[in-house]
Short mmCIF file of C-alpha atoms and ligand atoms in Angstrom, two decimals:
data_model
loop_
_atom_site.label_atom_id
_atom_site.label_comp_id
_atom_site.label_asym_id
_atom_site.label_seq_id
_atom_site.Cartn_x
_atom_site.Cartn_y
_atom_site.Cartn_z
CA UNK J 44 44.89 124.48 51.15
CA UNK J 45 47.17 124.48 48.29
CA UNK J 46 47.39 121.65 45.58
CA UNK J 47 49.79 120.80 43.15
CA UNK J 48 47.96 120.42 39.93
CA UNK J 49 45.82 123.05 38.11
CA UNK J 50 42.84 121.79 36.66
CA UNK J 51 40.94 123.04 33.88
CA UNK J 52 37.37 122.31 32.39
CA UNK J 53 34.46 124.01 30.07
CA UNK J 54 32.19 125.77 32.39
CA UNK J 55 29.75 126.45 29.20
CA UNK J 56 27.50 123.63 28.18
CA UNK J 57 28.91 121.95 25.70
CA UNK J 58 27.86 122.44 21.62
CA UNK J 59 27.88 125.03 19.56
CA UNK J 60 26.90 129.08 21.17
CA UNK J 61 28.16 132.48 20.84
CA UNK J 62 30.45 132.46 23.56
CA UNK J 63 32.52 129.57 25.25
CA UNK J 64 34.01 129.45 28.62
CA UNK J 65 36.91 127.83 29.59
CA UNK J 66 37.56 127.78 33.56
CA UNK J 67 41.28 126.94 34.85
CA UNK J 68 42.05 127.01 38.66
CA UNK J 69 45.41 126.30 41.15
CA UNK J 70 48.64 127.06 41.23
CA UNK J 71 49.73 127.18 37.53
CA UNK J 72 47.45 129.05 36.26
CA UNK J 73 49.36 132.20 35.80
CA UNK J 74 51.47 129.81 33.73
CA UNK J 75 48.88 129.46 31.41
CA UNK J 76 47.97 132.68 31.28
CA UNK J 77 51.69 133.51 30.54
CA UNK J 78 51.52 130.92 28.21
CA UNK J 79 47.95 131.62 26.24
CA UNK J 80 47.74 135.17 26.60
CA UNK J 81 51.41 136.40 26.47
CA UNK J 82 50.63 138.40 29.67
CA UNK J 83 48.65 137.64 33.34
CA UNK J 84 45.15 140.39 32.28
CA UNK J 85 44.91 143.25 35.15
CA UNK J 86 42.95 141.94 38.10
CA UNK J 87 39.34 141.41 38.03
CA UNK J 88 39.06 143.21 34.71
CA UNK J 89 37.55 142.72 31.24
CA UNK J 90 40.57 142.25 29.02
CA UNK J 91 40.10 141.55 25.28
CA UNK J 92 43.36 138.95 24.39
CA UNK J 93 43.83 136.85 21.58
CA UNK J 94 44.67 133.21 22.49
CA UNK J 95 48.08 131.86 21.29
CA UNK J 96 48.90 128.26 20.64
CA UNK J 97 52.33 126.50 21.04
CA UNK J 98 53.77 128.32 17.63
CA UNK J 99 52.15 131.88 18.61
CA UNK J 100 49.26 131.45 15.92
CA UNK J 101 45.96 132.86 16.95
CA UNK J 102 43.84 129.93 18.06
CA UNK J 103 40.74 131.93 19.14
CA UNK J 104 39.95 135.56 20.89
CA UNK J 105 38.12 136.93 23.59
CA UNK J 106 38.03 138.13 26.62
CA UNK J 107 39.94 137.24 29.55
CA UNK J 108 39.29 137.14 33.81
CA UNK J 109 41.95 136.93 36.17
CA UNK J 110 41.04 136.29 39.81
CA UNK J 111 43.97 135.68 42.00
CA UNK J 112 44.00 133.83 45.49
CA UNK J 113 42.07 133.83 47.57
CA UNK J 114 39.60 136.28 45.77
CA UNK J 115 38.33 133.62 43.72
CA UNK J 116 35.75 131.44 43.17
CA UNK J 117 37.76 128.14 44.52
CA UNK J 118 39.86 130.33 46.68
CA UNK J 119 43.17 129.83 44.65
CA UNK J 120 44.34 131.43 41.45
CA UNK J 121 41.46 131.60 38.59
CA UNK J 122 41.69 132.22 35.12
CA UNK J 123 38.65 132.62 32.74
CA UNK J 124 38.98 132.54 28.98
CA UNK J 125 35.42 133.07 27.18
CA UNK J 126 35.80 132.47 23.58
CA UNK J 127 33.84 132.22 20.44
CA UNK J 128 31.70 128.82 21.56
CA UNK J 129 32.49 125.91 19.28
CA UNK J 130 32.99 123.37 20.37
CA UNK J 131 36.35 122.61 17.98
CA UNK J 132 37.69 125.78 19.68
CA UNK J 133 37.23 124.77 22.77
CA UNK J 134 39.02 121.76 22.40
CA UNK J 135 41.88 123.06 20.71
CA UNK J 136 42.42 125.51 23.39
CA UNK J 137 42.11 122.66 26.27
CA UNK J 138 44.59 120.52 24.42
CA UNK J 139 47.13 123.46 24.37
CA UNK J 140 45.95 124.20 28.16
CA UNK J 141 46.73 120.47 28.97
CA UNK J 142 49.96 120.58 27.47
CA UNK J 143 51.18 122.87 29.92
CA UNK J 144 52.79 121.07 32.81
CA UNK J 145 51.08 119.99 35.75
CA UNK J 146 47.45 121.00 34.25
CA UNK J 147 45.14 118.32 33.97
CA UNK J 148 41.51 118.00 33.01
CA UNK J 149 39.05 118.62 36.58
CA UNK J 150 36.50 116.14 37.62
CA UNK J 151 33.02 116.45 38.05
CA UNK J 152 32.17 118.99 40.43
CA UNK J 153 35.92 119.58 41.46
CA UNK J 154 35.50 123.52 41.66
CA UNK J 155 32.74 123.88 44.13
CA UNK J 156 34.88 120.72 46.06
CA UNK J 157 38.07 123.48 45.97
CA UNK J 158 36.25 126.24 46.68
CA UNK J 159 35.12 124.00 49.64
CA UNK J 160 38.08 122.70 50.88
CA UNK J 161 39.42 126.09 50.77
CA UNK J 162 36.50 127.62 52.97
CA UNK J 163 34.66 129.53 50.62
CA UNK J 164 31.65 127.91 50.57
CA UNK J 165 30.15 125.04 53.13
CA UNK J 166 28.62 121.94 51.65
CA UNK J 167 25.22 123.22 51.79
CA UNK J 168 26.17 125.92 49.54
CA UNK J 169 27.93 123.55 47.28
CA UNK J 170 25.14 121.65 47.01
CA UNK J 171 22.75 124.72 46.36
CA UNK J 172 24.90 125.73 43.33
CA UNK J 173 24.36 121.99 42.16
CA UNK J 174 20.93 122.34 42.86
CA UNK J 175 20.61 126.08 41.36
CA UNK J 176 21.65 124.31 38.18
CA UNK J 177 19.37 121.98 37.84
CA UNK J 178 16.02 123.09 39.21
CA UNK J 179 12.87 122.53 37.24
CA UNK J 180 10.40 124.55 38.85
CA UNK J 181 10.43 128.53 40.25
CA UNK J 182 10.36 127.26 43.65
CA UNK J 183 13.67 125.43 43.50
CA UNK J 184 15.44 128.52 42.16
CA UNK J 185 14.20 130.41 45.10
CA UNK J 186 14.99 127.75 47.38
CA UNK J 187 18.54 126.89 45.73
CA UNK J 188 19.46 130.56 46.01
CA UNK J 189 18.25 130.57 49.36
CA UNK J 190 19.90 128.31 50.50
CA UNK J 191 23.68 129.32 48.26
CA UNK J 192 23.19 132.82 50.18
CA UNK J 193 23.17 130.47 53.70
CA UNK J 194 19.91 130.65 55.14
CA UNK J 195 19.51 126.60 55.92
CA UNK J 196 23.32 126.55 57.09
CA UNK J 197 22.62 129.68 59.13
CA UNK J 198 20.19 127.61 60.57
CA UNK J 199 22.34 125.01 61.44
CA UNK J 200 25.13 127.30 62.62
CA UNK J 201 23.05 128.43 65.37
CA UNK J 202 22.08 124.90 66.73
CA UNK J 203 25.68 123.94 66.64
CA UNK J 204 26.66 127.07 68.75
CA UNK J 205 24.05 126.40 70.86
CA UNK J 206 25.59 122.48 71.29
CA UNK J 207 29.08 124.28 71.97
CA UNK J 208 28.25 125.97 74.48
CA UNK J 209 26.22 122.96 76.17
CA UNK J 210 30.09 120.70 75.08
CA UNK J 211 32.22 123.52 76.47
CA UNK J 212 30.34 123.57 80.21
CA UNK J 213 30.66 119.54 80.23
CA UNK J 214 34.25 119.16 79.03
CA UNK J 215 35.45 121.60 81.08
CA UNK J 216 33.66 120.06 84.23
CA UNK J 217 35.12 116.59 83.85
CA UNK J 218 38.61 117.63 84.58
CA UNK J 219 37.38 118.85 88.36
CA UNK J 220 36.70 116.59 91.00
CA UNK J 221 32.80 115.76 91.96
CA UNK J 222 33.26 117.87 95.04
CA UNK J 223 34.92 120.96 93.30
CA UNK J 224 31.60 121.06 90.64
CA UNK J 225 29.23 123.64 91.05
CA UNK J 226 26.43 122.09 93.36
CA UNK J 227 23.58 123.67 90.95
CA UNK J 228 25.93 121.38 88.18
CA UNK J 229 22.18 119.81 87.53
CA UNK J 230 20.03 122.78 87.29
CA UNK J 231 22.43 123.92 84.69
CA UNK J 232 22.23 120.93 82.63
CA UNK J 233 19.04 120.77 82.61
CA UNK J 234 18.66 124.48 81.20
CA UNK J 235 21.07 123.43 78.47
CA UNK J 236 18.99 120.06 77.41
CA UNK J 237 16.03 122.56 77.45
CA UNK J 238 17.66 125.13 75.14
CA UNK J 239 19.08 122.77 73.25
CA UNK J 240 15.80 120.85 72.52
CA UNK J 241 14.14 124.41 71.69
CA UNK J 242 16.77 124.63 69.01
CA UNK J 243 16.15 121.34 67.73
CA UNK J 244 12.21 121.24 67.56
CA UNK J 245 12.86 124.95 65.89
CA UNK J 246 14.98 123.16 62.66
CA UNK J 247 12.69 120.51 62.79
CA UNK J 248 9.71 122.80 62.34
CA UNK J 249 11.47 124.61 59.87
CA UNK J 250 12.44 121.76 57.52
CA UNK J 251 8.76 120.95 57.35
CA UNK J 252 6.99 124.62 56.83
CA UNK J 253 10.39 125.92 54.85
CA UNK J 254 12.26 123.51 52.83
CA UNK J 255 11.94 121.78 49.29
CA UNK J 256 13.28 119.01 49.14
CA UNK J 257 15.58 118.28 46.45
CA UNK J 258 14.47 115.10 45.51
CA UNK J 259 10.43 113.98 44.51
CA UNK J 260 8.01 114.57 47.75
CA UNK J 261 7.71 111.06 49.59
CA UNK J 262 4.53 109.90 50.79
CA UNK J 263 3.74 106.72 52.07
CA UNK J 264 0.57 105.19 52.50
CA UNK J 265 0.41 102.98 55.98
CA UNK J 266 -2.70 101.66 58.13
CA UNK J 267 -4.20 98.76 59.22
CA UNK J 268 -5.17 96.24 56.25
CA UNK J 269 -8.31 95.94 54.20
CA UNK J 270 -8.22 100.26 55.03
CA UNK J 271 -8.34 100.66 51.19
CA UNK J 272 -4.56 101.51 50.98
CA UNK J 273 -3.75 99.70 47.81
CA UNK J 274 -7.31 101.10 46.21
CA UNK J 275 -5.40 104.41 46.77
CA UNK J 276 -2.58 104.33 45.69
CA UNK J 277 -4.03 103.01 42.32
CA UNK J 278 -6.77 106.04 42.45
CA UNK J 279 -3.55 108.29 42.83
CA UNK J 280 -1.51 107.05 40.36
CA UNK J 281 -4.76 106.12 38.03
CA UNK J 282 -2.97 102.93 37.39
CA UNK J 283 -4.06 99.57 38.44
CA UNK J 284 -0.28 98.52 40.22
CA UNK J 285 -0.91 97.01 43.61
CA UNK J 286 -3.39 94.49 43.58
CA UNK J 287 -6.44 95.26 45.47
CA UNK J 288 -8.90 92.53 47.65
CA UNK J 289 -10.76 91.83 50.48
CA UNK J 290 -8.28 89.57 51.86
CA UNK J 291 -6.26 91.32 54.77
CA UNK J 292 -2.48 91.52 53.83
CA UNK J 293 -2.80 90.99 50.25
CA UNK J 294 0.55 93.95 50.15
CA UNK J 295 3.33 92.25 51.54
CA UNK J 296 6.20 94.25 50.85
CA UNK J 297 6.44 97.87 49.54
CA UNK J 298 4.90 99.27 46.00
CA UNK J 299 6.38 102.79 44.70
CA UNK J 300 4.77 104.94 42.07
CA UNK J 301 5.78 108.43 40.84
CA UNK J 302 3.34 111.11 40.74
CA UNK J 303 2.45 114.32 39.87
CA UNK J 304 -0.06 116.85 41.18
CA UNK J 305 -0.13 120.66 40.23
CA UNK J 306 3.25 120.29 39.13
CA UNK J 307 4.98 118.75 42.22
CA UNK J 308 6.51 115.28 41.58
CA UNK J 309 5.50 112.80 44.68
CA UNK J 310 7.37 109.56 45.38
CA UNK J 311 4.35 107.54 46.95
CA UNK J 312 4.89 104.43 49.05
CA UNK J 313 2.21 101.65 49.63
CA UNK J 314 3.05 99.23 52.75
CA UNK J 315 2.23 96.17 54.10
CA UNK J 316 -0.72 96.91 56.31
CA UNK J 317 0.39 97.91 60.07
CA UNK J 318 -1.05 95.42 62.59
CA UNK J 319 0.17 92.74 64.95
CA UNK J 320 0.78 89.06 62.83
CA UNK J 321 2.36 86.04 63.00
CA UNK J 322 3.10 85.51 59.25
CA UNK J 323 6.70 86.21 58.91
CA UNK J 324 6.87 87.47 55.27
CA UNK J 325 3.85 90.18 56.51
CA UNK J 326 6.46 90.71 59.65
CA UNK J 327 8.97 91.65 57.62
CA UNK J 328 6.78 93.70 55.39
CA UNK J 329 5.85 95.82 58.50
CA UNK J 330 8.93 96.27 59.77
CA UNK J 331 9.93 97.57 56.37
CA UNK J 332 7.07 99.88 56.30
CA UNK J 333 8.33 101.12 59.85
CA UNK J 334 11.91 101.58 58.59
CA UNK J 335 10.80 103.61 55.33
CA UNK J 336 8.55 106.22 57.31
CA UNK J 337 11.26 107.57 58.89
CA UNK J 338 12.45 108.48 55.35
CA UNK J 339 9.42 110.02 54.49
CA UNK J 340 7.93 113.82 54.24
CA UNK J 341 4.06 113.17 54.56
CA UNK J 342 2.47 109.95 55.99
CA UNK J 343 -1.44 109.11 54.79
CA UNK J 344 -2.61 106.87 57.43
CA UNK J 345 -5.99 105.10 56.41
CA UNK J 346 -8.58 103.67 58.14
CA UNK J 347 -11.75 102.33 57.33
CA UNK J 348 -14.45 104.54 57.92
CA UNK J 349 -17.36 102.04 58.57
CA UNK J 350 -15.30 100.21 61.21
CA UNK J 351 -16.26 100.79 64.62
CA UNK J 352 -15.51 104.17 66.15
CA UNK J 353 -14.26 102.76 68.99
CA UNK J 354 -11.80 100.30 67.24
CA UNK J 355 -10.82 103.43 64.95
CA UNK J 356 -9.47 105.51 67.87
CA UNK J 357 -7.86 103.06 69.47
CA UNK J 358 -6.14 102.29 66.16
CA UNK J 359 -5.31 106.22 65.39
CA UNK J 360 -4.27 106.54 69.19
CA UNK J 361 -1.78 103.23 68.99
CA UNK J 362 -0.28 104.49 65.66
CA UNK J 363 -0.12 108.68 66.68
CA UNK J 364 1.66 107.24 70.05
CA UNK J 365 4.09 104.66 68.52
CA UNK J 366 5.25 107.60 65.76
CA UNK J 367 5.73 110.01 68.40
CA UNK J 368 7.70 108.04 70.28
CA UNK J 369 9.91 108.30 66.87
CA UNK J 370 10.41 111.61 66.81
CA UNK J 371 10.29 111.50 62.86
CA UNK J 372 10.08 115.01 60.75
CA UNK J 373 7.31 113.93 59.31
CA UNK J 374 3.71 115.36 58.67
CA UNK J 375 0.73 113.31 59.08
CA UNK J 376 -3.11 113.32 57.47
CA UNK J 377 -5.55 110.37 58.51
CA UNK J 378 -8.00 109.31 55.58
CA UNK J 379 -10.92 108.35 56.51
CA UNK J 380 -12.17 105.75 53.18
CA UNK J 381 -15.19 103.89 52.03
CA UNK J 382 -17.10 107.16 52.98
CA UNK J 383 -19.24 105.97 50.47
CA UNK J 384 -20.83 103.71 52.53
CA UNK J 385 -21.55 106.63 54.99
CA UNK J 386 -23.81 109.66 54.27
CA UNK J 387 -21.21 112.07 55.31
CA UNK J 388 -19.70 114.99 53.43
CA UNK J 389 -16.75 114.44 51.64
CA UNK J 390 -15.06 117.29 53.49
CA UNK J 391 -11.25 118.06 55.03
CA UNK J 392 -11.75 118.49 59.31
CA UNK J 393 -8.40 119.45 61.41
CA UNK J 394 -9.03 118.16 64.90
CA UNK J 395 -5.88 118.95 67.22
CA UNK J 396 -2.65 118.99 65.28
CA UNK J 397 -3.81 116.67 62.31
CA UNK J 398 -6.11 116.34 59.15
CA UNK J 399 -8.58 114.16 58.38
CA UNK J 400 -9.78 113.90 55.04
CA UNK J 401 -13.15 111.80 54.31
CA UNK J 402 -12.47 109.91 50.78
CA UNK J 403 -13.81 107.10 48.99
CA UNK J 404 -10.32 105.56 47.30
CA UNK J 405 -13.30 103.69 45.59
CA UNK J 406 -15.26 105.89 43.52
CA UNK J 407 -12.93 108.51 43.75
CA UNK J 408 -14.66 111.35 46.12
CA UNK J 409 -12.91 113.18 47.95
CA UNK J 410 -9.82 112.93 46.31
CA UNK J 411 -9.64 116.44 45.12
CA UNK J 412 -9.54 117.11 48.67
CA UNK J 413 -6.96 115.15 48.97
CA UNK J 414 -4.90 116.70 46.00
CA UNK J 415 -5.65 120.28 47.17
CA UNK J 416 -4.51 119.64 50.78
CA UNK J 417 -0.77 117.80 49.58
CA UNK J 418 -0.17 121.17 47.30
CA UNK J 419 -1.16 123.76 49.89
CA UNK J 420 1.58 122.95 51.93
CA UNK J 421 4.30 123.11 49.17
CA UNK J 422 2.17 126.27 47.66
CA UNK J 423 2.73 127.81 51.07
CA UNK J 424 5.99 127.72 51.25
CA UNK J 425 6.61 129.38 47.78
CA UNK J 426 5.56 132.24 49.58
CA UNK J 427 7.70 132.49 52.56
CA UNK J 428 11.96 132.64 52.76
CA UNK J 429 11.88 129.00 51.33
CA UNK J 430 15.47 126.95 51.33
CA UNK J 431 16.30 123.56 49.06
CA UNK J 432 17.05 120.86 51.62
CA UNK J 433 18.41 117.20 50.34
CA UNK J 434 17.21 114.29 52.20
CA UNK J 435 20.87 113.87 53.94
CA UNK J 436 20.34 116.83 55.58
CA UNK J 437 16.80 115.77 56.88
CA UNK J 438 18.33 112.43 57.85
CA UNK J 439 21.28 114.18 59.57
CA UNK J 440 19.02 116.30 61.63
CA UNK J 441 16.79 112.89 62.78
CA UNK J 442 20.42 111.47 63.85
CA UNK J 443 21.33 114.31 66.29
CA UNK J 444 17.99 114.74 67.40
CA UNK J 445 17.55 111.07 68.55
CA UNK J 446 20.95 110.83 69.87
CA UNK J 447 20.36 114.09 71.84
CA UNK J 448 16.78 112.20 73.39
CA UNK J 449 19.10 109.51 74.22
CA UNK J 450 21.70 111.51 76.16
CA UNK J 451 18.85 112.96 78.09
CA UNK J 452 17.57 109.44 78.96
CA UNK J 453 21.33 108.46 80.04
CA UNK J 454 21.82 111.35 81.91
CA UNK J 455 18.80 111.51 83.81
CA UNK J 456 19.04 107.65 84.37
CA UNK J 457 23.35 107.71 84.93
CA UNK J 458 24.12 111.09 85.70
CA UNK J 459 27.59 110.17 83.97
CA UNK J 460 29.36 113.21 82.19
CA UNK J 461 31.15 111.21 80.27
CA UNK J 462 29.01 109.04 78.49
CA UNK J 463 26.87 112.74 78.32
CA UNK J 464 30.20 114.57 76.63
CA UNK J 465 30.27 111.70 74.03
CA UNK J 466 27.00 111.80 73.33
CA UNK J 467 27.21 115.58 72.32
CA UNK J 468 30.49 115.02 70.41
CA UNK J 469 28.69 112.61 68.34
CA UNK J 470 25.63 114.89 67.73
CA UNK J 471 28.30 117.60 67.09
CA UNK J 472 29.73 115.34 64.29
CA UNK J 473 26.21 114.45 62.73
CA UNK J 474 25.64 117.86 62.73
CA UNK J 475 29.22 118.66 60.76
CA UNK J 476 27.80 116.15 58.16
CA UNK J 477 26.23 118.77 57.12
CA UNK J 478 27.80 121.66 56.58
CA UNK J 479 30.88 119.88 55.59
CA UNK J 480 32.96 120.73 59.08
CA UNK J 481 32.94 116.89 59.52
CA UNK J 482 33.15 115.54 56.29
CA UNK J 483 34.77 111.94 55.06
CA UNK J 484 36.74 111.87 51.89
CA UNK J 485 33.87 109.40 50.97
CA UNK J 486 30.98 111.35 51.79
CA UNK J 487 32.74 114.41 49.56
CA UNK J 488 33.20 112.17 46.67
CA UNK J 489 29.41 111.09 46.90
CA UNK J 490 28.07 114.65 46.92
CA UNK J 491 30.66 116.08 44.10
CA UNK J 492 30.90 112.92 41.76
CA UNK J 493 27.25 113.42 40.94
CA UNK J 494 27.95 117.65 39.69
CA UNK J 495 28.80 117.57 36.24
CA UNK J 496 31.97 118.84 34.86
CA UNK J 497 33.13 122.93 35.32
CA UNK J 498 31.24 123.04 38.13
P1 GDP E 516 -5.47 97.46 51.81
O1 GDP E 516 -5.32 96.09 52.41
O2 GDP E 516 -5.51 98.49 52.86
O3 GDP E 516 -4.45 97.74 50.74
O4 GDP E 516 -6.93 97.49 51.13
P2 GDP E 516 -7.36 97.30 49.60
O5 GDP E 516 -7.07 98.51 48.82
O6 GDP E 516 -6.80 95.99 49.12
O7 GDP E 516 -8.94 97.21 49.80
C1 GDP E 516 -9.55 96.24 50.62
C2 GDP E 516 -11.00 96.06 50.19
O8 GDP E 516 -11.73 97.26 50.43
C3 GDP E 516 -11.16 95.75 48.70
O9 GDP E 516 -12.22 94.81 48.54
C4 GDP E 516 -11.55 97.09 48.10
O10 GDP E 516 -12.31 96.97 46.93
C5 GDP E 516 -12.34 97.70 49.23
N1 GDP E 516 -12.30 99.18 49.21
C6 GDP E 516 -11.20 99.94 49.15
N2 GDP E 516 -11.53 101.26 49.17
C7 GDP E 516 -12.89 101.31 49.23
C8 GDP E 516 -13.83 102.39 49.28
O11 GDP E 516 -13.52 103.58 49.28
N3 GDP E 516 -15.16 102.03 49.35
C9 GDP E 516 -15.56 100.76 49.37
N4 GDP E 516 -16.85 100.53 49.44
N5 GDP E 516 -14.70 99.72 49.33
C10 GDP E 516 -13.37 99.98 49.26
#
């Protein structure tokens, strides 16, 4: 895609270092180089040029990159000037650079948007370079880079070719007759929902054992009141925040704290307690609590320990049922509290696919247990081919996914190609969401607007 204006921005931080970079990218910026340098440098090649202002005095030296289209880092013509890095310099040479027509000053994040829109990178990539930048811990860089080389959009790639080939079968069926389509029509579709859902459970596992997620870990705390869920989140986050009695739905609405353990930051959530009421404040509380878990990485589901064992599995049935039905990527532990009251150990026990962890959110045993068992799963993933994920592409994922269930349901219940070849167009556009081959103007300007400037 080519633009008419050439933009131009410091790609060094700003302040004072050895060497400063200016970056200047588009149409006109062999102009500039005509105009700064004397000369367009040689190709992909060190040069050492002085820098010339309007009256041919020496404003600076250094050396000079020329990249031209499409063998660039936006895809269009690139020029580099690294010069002596203060920050005067620098903005004597961008003034000089901005007087040259049709050059103008590039927005946050506007040459990872170019390089883009000109197919040199997908979003995901874009987004890795932001998050490259900017990660804090060793895992991040791993997973940034990861993810910049294309191992979460290879991912993705993959499920969308698999989702082609399920579109190209149905599209191409709904311009014959019923009684020219293949009688085994059925058998077919059905091997296609089952491929495709392989595909699907396969990123969804992967986003749990693989990814880091950009932003802070979210936990929430849910279960049935009086479970000890406020008492926990306060022995978390060693603060006394939510207010903690006897009295069942004493946490009405949702209480956030930031945490950290071993070094990982954790968003955690304390809800409303999850039961069946008629008080419409604790309704709306619930439903609230409902709404955010789909949001969520890990869910701690209390219960109280010295309840009946009967009324506990009922309870741990109803909830493992209703969040099922969900489909949410979403990990679950149960905590079993007020094990003080008990003589039991204070000990970790994986029965089936889940965790339960005996604690007492009172005294505080246990909770080391606790700690250990949120950090082994990020500590695991350190060691394997870890990718950064952001939470739109978790969310974007949950999308298809539940509007692929649904075109199951309508098929099996309709049998209506149709309504079945719009429901995969749609999953194939939550699906672009991500990689950028469906992408708004207003989703682009959310993602880049938040990269700072020369990137
Ligand atoms: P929530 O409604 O689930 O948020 O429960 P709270 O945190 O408000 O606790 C309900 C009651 O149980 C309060 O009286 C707490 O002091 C008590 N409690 C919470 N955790 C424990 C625990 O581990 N042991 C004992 N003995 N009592 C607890």
């Amino acid at each position: 895609m080519i633009r008419n204006d050439t933009i131009v921005a410091p790609v060094t931080y700003p302040g004072k270092s050895s060497v400063g970079i200016l970056r200047i990218s588009g149409i006109n910026a062999k102009q500039v180089a005509i105009k700064i340098l004397g000369k367009v440098p040689k190709p992909r090649f060190a040069t050492y040029t002085k820098f010339f202002n309007k009256n041919h005095k020496v404003l600076d030296q250094g050396i000079s990159l020329w990249f031209p289209a499409p063998f660039s880092f936006t895809g269009e013509d690139v020029l580099e000037l690294q010069g002596h890095g203060n920050p005067m310099i620098m903005d004597l040479l961008i003034k000089r650079i901005l007087s040259i027509q049709h050059i103008r000053l590039a927005k946050p994040g506007e040459f990872c948007e170019r390089a883009f829109l000109n197919g040199k990178i997908d979003l995901v990539q874009a987004e890795a370079i932001d998050d490259l930048i900017n990660a804090e811990t060793e895992s991040m860089v791993k997973g940034a880079l990861n993810s910049l080389e294309g191992s979460f959009s290879y991912y993705v790639t993959n499920l969308v070719e698999r989702l082609n080939t399920f579109r190209i079968h149905i599209e191409s069926s709904i311009d014959f007759a019923e009684e020219e389509i293949d009688f085994n029509f059925d058998d077919v579709i059905s091997l296609n929902f089952h491929k495709l859902n392989n595909q699907f459970l396969k990123i969804k596992k992967i986003i749990i054992n693989k990814s880091v997620i950009r932003e802070a870990k979210k936990i929430i705390i849910v279960g049935p009141p009086n479970a000890g869920k406020s008492s926990l989140l306060n022995v978390l986050s060693s603060r006394n925040r939510a207010i903690v009695t006897n009295i069942p739905g004493t946490t009405r609405d949702l209480l956030y704290e930031y945490i950290n353990i071993d070094g990982f930051l954790y968003e955690i959530i304390d809800t409303a307690g999850l039961h069946n009421t008629e008080n419409e404040v604790e309704k709306i509380g619930i439903n609230r609590a409902w709404e955010i878990l789909k949001t969520c990485d890990h869910v701690l589901f209390v219960i109280d320990k010295t309840m009946d064992i009967k009324i506990q599995n009922q309870i741990l049935h109803d909830f493992i049922k209703k969040i099922n039905s969900y489909n949410y990527c979403v990990q679950i532990t149960f905590i079993l509290n007020k094990n003080d009251l008990l003589k039991d150990d204070f000990d970790i026990k994986k029965i089936g696919n889940h965790y339960f962890i005996s604690i007492s959110a009172l005294t505080g045993q246990g909770l080391d247990v606790l700690r250990q068992h949120l950090t082994k799963a990020e500590k695991n993933k350190e060691k394997e081919g870890l990718f950064v994920a952001r939470r739109r592409h978790v969310h974007q994922i949950e999308l298809s996914y539940n509007e692929f269930l649904k075109a199951k349901k309508i098929w099996s219940n309709y049998k209506n190609i149709e309504l079945l070849a719009e429901s995969l167009r749609l999953i194939n556009q939550f699906l672009g969401e991500i990689t950028g081959s469906f992408s708004s103007n207003d989703l682009l300007n959310r993602i880049f607007s938040t990269f700072c400037i020369g990137k």
